[in-house]
Structure formats: C-alpha cells, structure tokens
PDB file of C-alpha atoms and ligand atoms in Angstrom:
ATOM      1  CA  MET A   1     -95.119  49.881 -10.721  1.00 38.00           C
ATOM      2  CA  LYS A   2     -93.374  51.831  -8.136  1.00 41.00           C
ATOM      3  CA  PHE A   3     -91.279  48.711  -7.286  1.00 41.00           C
ATOM      4  CA  ILE A   4     -90.803  48.334 -11.238  1.00 40.00           C
ATOM      5  CA  GLU A   5     -89.536  51.668 -10.922  1.00 44.00           C
ATOM      6  CA  SER A   6     -87.316  51.117  -7.853  1.00 42.00           C
ATOM      7  CA  ARG A   7     -85.936  48.256  -9.249  1.00 44.00           C
ATOM      8  CA  SER A   8     -84.736  50.145 -12.685  1.00 48.00           C
ATOM      9  CA  ILE A   9     -82.838  52.695 -10.604  1.00 48.00           C
ATOM     10  CA  GLU A  10     -81.074  50.715  -8.645  1.00 53.00           C
ATOM     11  CA  LYS A  11     -79.842  48.613 -12.003  1.00 56.00           C
ATOM     12  CA  ASP A  12     -79.101  51.866 -12.997  1.00 55.00           C
ATOM     13  CA  ASN A  13     -76.901  52.479 -10.231  1.00 60.00           C
ATOM     14  CA  ASP A  14     -75.107  49.048 -10.579  1.00 65.00           C
ATOM     15  CA  ALA A  15     -74.299  49.845 -14.380  1.00 62.00           C
ATOM     16  CA  SER A  16     -72.953  53.290 -13.201  1.00 61.00           C
ATOM     17  CA  LEU A  17     -70.635  51.646  -9.940  1.00 59.00           C
ATOM     18  CA  LYS A  18     -69.350  49.242 -12.512  1.00 58.00           C
ATOM     19  CA  HIS A  19     -68.398  52.094 -14.970  1.00 57.00           C
ATOM     20  CA  ALA A  20     -66.771  53.694 -12.215  1.00 58.00           C
ATOM     21  CA  LYS A  21     -64.670  50.970 -11.273  1.00 58.00           C
ATOM     22  CA  LEU A  22     -63.657  50.293 -14.927  1.00 69.00           C
ATOM     23  CA  LEU A  23     -62.902  54.254 -15.120  1.00 76.00           C
ATOM     24  CA  ARG A  24     -60.875  54.854 -11.840  1.00 79.00           C
ATOM     25  CA  GLY A  25     -58.562  57.788 -14.376  1.00 85.00           C
ATOM     26  CA  PRO A  26     -58.500  59.429 -17.260  1.00 90.00           C
ATOM     27  CA  TYR A  27     -60.193  57.494 -20.446  1.00 92.00           C
ATOM     28  CA  GLN A  28     -57.623  58.696 -22.715  1.00 94.00           C
ATOM     29  CA  MET A  29     -54.153  59.415 -23.583  1.00 96.00           C
ATOM     30  CA  SER A  30     -52.003  59.798 -26.416  1.00 96.00           C
ATOM     31  CA  PHE A  31     -48.175  60.383 -26.840  1.00 96.00           C
ATOM     32  CA  ASP A  32     -46.170  61.199 -29.843  1.00 94.00           C
ATOM     33  CA  ILE A  33     -43.207  58.934 -29.019  1.00 96.00           C
ATOM     34  CA  THR A  34     -41.574  60.622 -31.641  1.00 94.00           C
ATOM     35  CA  TYR A  35     -41.690  63.399 -34.309  1.00 90.00           C
ATOM     36  CA  ASN A  36     -39.935  61.510 -36.983  1.00 92.00           C
ATOM     37  CA  CYS A  37     -41.034  59.223 -39.663  1.00 93.00           C
ATOM     38  CA  ASN A  38     -40.090  56.629 -42.316  1.00 93.00           C
ATOM     39  CA  LEU A  39     -42.332  57.951 -44.842  1.00 93.00           C
ATOM     40  CA  LYS A  40     -42.729  61.721 -46.060  1.00 91.00           C
ATOM     41  CA  CYS A  41     -46.611  62.014 -47.072  1.00 92.00           C
ATOM     42  CA  LEU A  42     -47.434  65.472 -48.528  1.00 90.00           C
ATOM     43  CA  HIS A  43     -50.692  65.576 -45.855  1.00 91.00           C
ATOM     44  CA  CYS A  44     -48.836  65.066 -42.686  1.00 91.00           C
ATOM     45  CA  PHE A  45     -49.606  67.441 -40.165  1.00 85.00           C
ATOM     46  CA  ASN A  46     -46.473  67.908 -38.800  1.00 81.00           C
ATOM     47  CA  ARG A  47     -44.084  67.395 -41.270  1.00 81.00           C
ATOM     48  CA  SER A  48     -42.662  64.413 -39.630  1.00 81.00           C
ATOM     49  CA  GLY A  49     -41.069  63.051 -42.669  1.00 78.00           C
ATOM     50  CA  GLU A  50     -38.515  65.815 -42.682  1.00 81.00           C
ATOM     51  CA  ASN A  51     -37.125  64.908 -39.617  1.00 74.00           C
ATOM     52  CA  LEU A  52     -36.845  68.254 -37.940  1.00 75.00           C
ATOM     53  CA  TRP A  53     -37.159  67.943 -34.139  1.00 73.00           C
ATOM     54  CA  ILE A  54     -35.329  64.654 -33.493  1.00 74.00           C
ATOM     55  CA  ASP A  55     -33.001  66.609 -30.394  1.00 79.00           C
ATOM     56  CA  ARG A  56     -36.264  67.339 -29.040  1.00 84.00           C
ATOM     57  CA  GLU A  57     -37.714  64.110 -28.257  1.00 91.00           C
ATOM     58  CA  LEU A  58     -37.414  61.863 -25.069  1.00 95.00           C
ATOM     59  CA  SER A  59     -34.956  59.684 -24.306  1.00 96.00           C
ATOM     60  CA  ASP A  60     -35.612  55.786 -23.767  1.00 97.00           C
ATOM     61  CA  ARG A  61     -34.893  56.630 -20.290  1.00 98.00           C
ATOM     62  CA  GLU A  62     -37.239  59.563 -19.776  1.00 98.00           C
ATOM     63  CA  ILE A  63     -40.104  57.550 -21.387  1.00 98.00           C
ATOM     64  CA  ILE A  64     -39.758  54.583 -19.319  1.00 98.00           C
ATOM     65  CA  GLU A  65     -39.897  56.902 -16.061  1.00 98.00           C
ATOM     66  CA  PHE A  66     -42.728  58.983 -18.131  1.00 97.00           C
ATOM     67  CA  ALA A  67     -44.648  55.484 -18.429  1.00 97.00           C
ATOM     68  CA  LYS A  68     -43.837  54.310 -15.123  1.00 97.00           C
ATOM     69  CA  ASP A  69     -45.404  57.987 -13.733  1.00 96.00           C
ATOM     70  CA  LEU A  70     -48.313  57.545 -16.217  1.00 95.00           C
ATOM     71  CA  ALA A  71     -49.003  54.134 -14.928  1.00 95.00           C
ATOM     72  CA  GLN A  72     -49.517  55.575 -11.051  1.00 95.00           C
ATOM     73  CA  LEU A  73     -52.770  57.790 -13.054  1.00 93.00           C
ATOM     74  CA  GLU A  74     -54.217  53.656 -13.935  1.00 87.00           C
ATOM     75  CA  LEU A  75     -55.292  55.742 -17.631  1.00 93.00           C
ATOM     76  CA  PHE A  76     -58.240  53.714 -19.400  1.00 94.00           C
ATOM     77  CA  ASN A  77     -56.823  53.633 -22.900  1.00 95.00           C
ATOM     78  CA  PHE A  78     -53.149  54.629 -23.754  1.00 96.00           C
ATOM     79  CA  CYS A  79     -52.286  55.330 -27.353  1.00 97.00           C
ATOM     80  CA  PHE A  80     -48.034  55.537 -29.024  1.00 97.00           C
ATOM     81  CA  CYS A  81     -48.394  58.001 -31.944  1.00 95.00           C
ATOM     82  CA  GLY A  82     -46.099  59.779 -34.020  1.00 90.00           C
ATOM     83  CA  GLY A  83     -44.364  60.470 -36.548  1.00 92.00           C
ATOM     84  CA  GLU A  84     -43.908  56.593 -37.165  1.00 95.00           C
ATOM     85  CA  PRO A  85     -43.589  55.070 -33.609  1.00 96.00           C
ATOM     86  CA  LEU A  86     -41.999  52.133 -34.565  1.00 96.00           C
ATOM     87  CA  LEU A  87     -39.103  53.874 -35.037  1.00 94.00           C
ATOM     88  CA  ARG A  88     -38.342  53.469 -31.530  1.00 96.00           C
ATOM     89  CA  PHE A  89     -39.983  50.397 -31.886  1.00 96.00           C
ATOM     90  CA  GLU A  90     -37.840  48.600 -28.290  1.00 96.00           C
ATOM     91  CA  VAL A  91     -38.728  51.411 -25.944  1.00 97.00           C
ATOM     92  CA  MET A  92     -42.433  51.887 -27.167  1.00 97.00           C
ATOM     93  CA  LEU A  93     -42.320  47.977 -26.436  1.00 96.00           C
ATOM     94  CA  GLN A  94     -41.113  48.224 -22.843  1.00 97.00           C
ATOM     95  CA  ALA A  95     -43.054  51.270 -22.274  1.00 98.00           C
ATOM     96  CA  ALA A  96     -46.342  49.512 -23.385  1.00 97.00           C
ATOM     97  CA  GLU A  97     -45.657  46.540 -21.147  1.00 96.00           C
ATOM     98  CA  ILE A  98     -45.464  48.889 -18.075  1.00 97.00           C
ATOM     99  CA  LEU A  99     -48.465  50.466 -18.590  1.00 96.00           C
ATOM    100  CA  SER A 100     -50.325  47.348 -20.013  1.00 95.00           C
ATOM    101  CA  ALA A 101     -48.949  45.735 -16.298  1.00 95.00           C
ATOM    102  CA  SER A 102     -51.003  48.790 -14.603  1.00 93.00           C
ATOM    103  CA  GLY A 103     -54.127  47.711 -16.090  1.00 92.00           C
ATOM    104  CA  SER A 104     -54.393  50.360 -19.270  1.00 94.00           C
ATOM    105  CA  MET A 105     -55.099  49.069 -23.084  1.00 94.00           C
ATOM    106  CA  VAL A 106     -52.609  50.075 -25.116  1.00 96.00           C
ATOM    107  CA  SER A 107     -52.380  50.782 -29.073  1.00 95.00           C
ATOM    108  CA  PHE A 108     -50.039  52.369 -31.420  1.00 96.00           C
ATOM    109  CA  VAL A 109     -50.623  54.433 -34.862  1.00 96.00           C
ATOM    110  CA  SER A 110     -48.692  53.400 -37.695  1.00 96.00           C
ATOM    111  CA  ASN A 111     -48.386  53.646 -41.147  1.00 96.00           C
ATOM    112  CA  GLY A 112     -47.186  49.960 -40.785  1.00 95.00           C
ATOM    113  CA  ASN A 113     -44.251  49.913 -43.008  1.00 95.00           C
ATOM    114  CA  LEU A 114     -41.660  49.071 -40.376  1.00 95.00           C
ATOM    115  CA  LEU A 115     -43.846  46.046 -38.993  1.00 92.00           C
ATOM    116  CA  THR A 116     -42.133  42.798 -39.639  1.00 91.00           C
ATOM    117  CA  LYS A 117     -43.312  39.509 -37.912  1.00 90.00           C
ATOM    118  CA  LYS A 118     -41.173  39.479 -35.385  1.00 88.00           C
ATOM    119  CA  ARG A 119     -42.191  42.554 -34.372  1.00 87.00           C
ATOM    120  CA  GLN A 120     -45.640  41.642 -34.591  1.00 84.00           C
ATOM    121  CA  LYS A 121     -45.021  39.013 -31.881  1.00 81.00           C
ATOM    122  CA  GLY A 122     -43.552  41.261 -29.643  1.00 72.00           C
ATOM    123  CA  PHE A 123     -47.180  42.868 -29.176  1.00 69.00           C
TER     124      PHE A 123
HETATM  125  S1  SF4 B   1     -46.852  58.018 -42.282  1.00 82.18           S
HETATM  126 FE1  SF4 B   1     -47.889  59.067 -40.858  1.00 82.18          FE
HETATM  127  S2  SF4 B   1     -46.468  60.140 -39.713  1.00 82.18           S
HETATM  128 FE2  SF4 B   1     -45.271  59.582 -41.412  1.00 82.18          FE
HETATM  129  S3  SF4 B   1     -45.296  61.000 -42.989  1.00 82.18           S
HETATM  130 FE3  SF4 B   1     -47.156  59.863 -43.148  1.00 82.18          FE
HETATM  131  S4  SF4 B   1     -48.851  61.040 -42.564  1.00 82.18           S
HETATM  132 FE4  SF4 B   1     -46.607  62.039 -41.246  1.00 82.18          FE
END
C-alpha cells in the first residue's frame, strides 16, 4: 500500500514538473492594439466605432519593440484585441511572428469583417 502511495505522489510531482516547464512565464496577456473599429456597435464597451483614441495608440515601431520585450517573458498565451485588430493587420502580423517565435500561442479577437482570404493565409 505504501508503495502505491509513493508511486502516485511521484506521478503527481512529474505532472507538476511538466506544468512548470510549460508555464515558464505569465499565462495570459491581452493587448488592445487599436481602439478603433470599422463597426459602431451599440454595446461596445470602449466606443471603438467612434474612433476617439487614434492619437493615443502606439506607433508600429513601438508595437514591434513592445513585442520584442514581451517575447523575453515567455508568455504562454497572447491575444490581440481592440477595437478591430485587423485595422492594424501588418504590424499585428509582425508582432505575432515575434511572439510566436518565442513560444507563445498567439490569437486575436475580431469582428471578422476585414478578414480576407489573403489575410487568412498570413496566419
Ligand atoms: S465590433 Fe467590437 S470593437 Fe468594434 S464596435 Fe463592435 S463591439 Fe466594439
């Protein structure tokens, strides 16, 4: 009986170690890459469709530098949000490549209206 107990503790420790290796950095981060949107939904929590905040956004260069810094953290999961992130598709793709190369899973939240077949191939 003792043998069985110690074996199961050993197995639990193995699972914890695998988990620890998998999560070397923070689990999740979301980033509003833009506050602007091509739609104007009544329920929008940050009024993205009114394009009020365009002068407060990071430049493309700043986003790339931000992505390089984040890549050092070894995030498990990273999400681009907004606004409509496809309005900044090119820089989002570049930043996604940097984060993906560092081992993060990368996703984005979109209303889908600007998602062309060409853009789908980019991901
Ligand atoms: S699609 Fe999303 S971000 Fe755009 S206005 Fe609607 S709720 Fe806001």
